[in-house]
PDB file of C-alpha atoms in Angstrom:
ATOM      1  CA  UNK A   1     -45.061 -49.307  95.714  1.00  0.00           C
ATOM      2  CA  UNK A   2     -46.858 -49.474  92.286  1.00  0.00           C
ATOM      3  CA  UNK A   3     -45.839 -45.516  91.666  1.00  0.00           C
ATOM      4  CA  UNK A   4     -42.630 -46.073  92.782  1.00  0.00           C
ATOM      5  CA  UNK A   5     -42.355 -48.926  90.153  1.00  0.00           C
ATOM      6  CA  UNK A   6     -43.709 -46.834  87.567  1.00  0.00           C
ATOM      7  CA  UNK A   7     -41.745 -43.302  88.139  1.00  0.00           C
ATOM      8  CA  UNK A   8     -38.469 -45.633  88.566  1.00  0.00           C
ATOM      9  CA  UNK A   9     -39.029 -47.391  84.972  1.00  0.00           C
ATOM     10  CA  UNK A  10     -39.738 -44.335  83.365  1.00  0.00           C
ATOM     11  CA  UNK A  11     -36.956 -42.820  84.419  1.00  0.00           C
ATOM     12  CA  UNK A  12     -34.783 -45.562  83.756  1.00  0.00           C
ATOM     13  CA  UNK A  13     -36.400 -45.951  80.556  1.00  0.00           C
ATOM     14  CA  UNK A  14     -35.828 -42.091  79.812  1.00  0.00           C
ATOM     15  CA  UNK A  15     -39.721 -42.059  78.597  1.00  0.00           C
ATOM     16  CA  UNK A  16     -41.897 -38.951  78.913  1.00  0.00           C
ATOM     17  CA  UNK A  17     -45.005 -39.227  81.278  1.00  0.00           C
ATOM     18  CA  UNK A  18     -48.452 -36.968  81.346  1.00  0.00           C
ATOM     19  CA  UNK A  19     -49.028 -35.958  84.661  1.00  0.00           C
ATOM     20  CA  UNK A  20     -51.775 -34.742  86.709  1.00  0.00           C
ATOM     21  CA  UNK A  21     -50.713 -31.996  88.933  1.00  0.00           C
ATOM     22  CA  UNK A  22     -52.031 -30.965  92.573  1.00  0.00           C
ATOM     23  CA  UNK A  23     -54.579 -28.204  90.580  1.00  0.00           C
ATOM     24  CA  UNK A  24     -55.180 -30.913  87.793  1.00  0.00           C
ATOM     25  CA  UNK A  25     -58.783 -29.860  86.662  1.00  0.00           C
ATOM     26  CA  UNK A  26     -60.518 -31.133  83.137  1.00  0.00           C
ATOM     27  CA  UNK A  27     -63.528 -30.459  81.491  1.00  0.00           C
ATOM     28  CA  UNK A  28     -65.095 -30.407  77.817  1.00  0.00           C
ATOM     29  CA  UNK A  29     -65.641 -27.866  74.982  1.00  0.00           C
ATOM     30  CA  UNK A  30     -69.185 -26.915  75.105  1.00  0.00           C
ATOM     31  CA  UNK A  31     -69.054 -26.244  71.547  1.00  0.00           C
ATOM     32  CA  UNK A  32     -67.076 -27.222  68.393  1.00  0.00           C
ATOM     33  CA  UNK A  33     -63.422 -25.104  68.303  1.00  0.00           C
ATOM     34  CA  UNK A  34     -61.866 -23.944  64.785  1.00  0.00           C
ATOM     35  CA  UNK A  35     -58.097 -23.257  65.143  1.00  0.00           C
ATOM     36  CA  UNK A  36     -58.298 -19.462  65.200  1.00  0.00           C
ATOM     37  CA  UNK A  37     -60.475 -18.767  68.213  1.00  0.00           C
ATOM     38  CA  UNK A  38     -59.135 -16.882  70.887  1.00  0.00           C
ATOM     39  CA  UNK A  39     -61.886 -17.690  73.467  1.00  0.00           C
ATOM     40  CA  UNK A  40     -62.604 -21.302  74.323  1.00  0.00           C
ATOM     41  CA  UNK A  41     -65.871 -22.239  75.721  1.00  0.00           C
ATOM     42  CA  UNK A  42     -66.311 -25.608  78.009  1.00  0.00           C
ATOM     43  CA  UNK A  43     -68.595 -26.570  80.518  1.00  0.00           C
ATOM     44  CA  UNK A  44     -66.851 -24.742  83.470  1.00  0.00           C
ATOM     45  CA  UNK A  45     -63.680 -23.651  84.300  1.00  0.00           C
ATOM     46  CA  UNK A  46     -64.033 -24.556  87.958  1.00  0.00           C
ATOM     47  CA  UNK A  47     -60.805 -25.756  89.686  1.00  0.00           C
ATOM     48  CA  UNK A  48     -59.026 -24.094  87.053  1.00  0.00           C
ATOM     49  CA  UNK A  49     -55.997 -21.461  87.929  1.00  0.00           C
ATOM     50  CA  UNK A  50     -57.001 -17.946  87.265  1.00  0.00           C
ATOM     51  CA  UNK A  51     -54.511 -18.247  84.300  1.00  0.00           C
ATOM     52  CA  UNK A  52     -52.319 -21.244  83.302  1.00  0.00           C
ATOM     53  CA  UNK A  53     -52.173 -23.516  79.966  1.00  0.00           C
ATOM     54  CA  UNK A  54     -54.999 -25.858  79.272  1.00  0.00           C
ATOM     55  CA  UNK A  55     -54.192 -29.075  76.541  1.00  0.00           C
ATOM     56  CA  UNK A  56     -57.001 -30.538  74.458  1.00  0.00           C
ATOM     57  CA  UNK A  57     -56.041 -33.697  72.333  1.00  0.00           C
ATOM     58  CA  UNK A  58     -52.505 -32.827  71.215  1.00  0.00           C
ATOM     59  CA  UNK A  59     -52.653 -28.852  71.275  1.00  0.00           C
ATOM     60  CA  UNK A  60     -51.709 -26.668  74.508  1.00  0.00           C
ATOM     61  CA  UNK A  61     -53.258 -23.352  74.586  1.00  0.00           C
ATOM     62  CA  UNK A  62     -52.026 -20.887  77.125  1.00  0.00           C
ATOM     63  CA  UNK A  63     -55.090 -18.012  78.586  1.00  0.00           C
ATOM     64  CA  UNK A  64     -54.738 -14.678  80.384  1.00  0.00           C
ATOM     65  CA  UNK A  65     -58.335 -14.959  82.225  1.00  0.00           C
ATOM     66  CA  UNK A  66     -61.123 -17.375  82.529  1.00  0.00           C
ATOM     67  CA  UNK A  67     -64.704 -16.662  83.495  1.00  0.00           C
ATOM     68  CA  UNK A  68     -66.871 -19.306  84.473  1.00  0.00           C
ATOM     69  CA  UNK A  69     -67.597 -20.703  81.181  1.00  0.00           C
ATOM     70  CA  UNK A  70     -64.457 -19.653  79.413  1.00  0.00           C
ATOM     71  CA  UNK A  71     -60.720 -19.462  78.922  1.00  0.00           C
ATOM     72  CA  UNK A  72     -59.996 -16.247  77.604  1.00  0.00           C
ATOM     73  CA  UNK A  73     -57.034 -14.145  75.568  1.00  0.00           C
ATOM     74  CA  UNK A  74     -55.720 -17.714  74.512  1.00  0.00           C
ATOM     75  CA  UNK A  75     -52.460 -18.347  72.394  1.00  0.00           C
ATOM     76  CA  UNK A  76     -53.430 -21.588  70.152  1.00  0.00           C
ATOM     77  CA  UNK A  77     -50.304 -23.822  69.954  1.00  0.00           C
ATOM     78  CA  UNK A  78     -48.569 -22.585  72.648  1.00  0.00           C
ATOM     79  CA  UNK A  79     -45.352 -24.544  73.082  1.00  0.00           C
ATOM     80  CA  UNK A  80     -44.592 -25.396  69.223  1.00  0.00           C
ATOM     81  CA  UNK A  81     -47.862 -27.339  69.281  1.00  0.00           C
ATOM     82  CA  UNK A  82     -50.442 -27.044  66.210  1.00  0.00           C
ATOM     83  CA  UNK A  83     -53.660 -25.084  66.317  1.00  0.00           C
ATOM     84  CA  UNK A  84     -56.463 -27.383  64.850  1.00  0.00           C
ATOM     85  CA  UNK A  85     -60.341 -27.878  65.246  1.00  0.00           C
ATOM     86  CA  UNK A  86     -61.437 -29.252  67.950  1.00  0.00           C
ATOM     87  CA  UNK A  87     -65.465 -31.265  68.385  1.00  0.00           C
ATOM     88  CA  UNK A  88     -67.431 -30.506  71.233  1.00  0.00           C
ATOM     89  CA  UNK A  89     -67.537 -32.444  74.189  1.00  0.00           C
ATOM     90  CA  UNK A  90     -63.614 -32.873  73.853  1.00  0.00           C
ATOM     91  CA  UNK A  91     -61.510 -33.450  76.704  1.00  0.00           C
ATOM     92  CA  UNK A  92     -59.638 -29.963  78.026  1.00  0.00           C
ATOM     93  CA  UNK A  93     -57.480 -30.436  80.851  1.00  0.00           C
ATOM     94  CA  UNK A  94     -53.570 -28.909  82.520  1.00  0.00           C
ATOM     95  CA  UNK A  95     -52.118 -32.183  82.694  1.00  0.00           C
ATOM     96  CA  UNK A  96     -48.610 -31.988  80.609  1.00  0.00           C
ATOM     97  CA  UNK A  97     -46.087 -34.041  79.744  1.00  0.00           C
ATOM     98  CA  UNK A  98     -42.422 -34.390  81.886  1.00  0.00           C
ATOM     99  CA  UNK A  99     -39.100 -36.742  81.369  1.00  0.00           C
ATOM    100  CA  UNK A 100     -37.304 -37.776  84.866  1.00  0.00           C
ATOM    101  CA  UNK A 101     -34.059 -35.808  85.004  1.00  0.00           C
ATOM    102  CA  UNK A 102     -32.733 -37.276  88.449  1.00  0.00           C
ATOM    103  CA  UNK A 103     -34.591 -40.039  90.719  1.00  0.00           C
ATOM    104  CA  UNK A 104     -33.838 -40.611  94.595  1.00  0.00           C
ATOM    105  CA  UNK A 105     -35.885 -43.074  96.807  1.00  0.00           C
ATOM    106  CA  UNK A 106     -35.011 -43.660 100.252  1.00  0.00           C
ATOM    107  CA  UNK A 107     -36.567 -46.093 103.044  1.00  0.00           C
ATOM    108  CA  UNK A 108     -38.124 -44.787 106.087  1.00  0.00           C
ATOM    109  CA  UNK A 109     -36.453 -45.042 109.167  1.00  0.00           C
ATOM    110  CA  UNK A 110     -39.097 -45.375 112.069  1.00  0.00           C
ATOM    111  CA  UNK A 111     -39.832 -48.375 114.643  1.00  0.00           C
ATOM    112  CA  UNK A 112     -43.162 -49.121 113.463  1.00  0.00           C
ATOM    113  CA  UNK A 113     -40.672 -49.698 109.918  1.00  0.00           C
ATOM    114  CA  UNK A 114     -43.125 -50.887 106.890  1.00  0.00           C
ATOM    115  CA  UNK A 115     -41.180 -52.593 103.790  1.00  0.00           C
ATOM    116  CA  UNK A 116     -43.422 -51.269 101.205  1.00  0.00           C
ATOM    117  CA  UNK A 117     -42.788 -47.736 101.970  1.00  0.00           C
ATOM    118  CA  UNK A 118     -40.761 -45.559 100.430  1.00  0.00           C
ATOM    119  CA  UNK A 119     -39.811 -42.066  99.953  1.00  0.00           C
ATOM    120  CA  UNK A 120     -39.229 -40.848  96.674  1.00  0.00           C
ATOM    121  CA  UNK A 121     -37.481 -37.614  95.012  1.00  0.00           C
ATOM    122  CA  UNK A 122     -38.002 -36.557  91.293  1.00  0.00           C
ATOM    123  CA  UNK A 123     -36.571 -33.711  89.331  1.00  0.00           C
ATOM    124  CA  UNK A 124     -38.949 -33.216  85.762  1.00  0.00           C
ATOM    125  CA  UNK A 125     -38.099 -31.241  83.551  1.00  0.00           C
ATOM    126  CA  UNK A 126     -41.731 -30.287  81.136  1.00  0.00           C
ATOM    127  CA  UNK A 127     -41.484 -32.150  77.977  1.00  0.00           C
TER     128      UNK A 127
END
């Protein structure tokens, strides 16, 4: 009920949210990051796609590869972001940012019917 709440007000609200997808991963830089590298070295890439965007403080940075220690072939400020310097032991993650474009929610229909249940429909579109 309390995500329900909260997807229906930001939608209502027309607000962008960060989420956390199903392959959500994070980790830190294992080293400080000037705005020109092009290989980005954190603690481990584990439970991180093969290739995907990765976000640390404001900036997204999309890689080609990873090993197990790094992201590799990465375009800083991917998505009209900034390149900057970065300190170690920052936050890197693949959560983004999305706006609600269309919000459905529907009640079960069962015997064993529970009030507090619901079943809700987004469409985001990546912010």
């Amino acid at each position: 009920e309390e995500l329900r709440n909260l997807l229906r007000a930001s939608f209502l609200k027309q607000e962008i949210i960060e989420l956390e997808d199903v392959d959500y991963a994070e980790n830190k830089l294992n080293g400080s990051l000037n705005s020109s590298i092009a290989t980005i070295t954190v603690d481990s890439t584990d439970n991180f796609p093969e290739q995907g965007r990765i976000k640390i403080e404001d900036e997204e940075i999309k890689y080609t590869s990873k090993s197990a220690i790094e992201f590799k072939g990465c375009a800083r400020g991917y998505r009209g972001t900034t390149a900057v310097t970065h300190a170690d032991n920052t936050a890197v993650s693949n959560k983004y940012k999305a706006l609600i474009m269309e919000y459905n929610e529907q009640t079960p229909i069962a015997e064993d019917y529970n009030p507090n249940e619901f079943f809700v429909q987004v469409t985001l579109i990546e912010a």
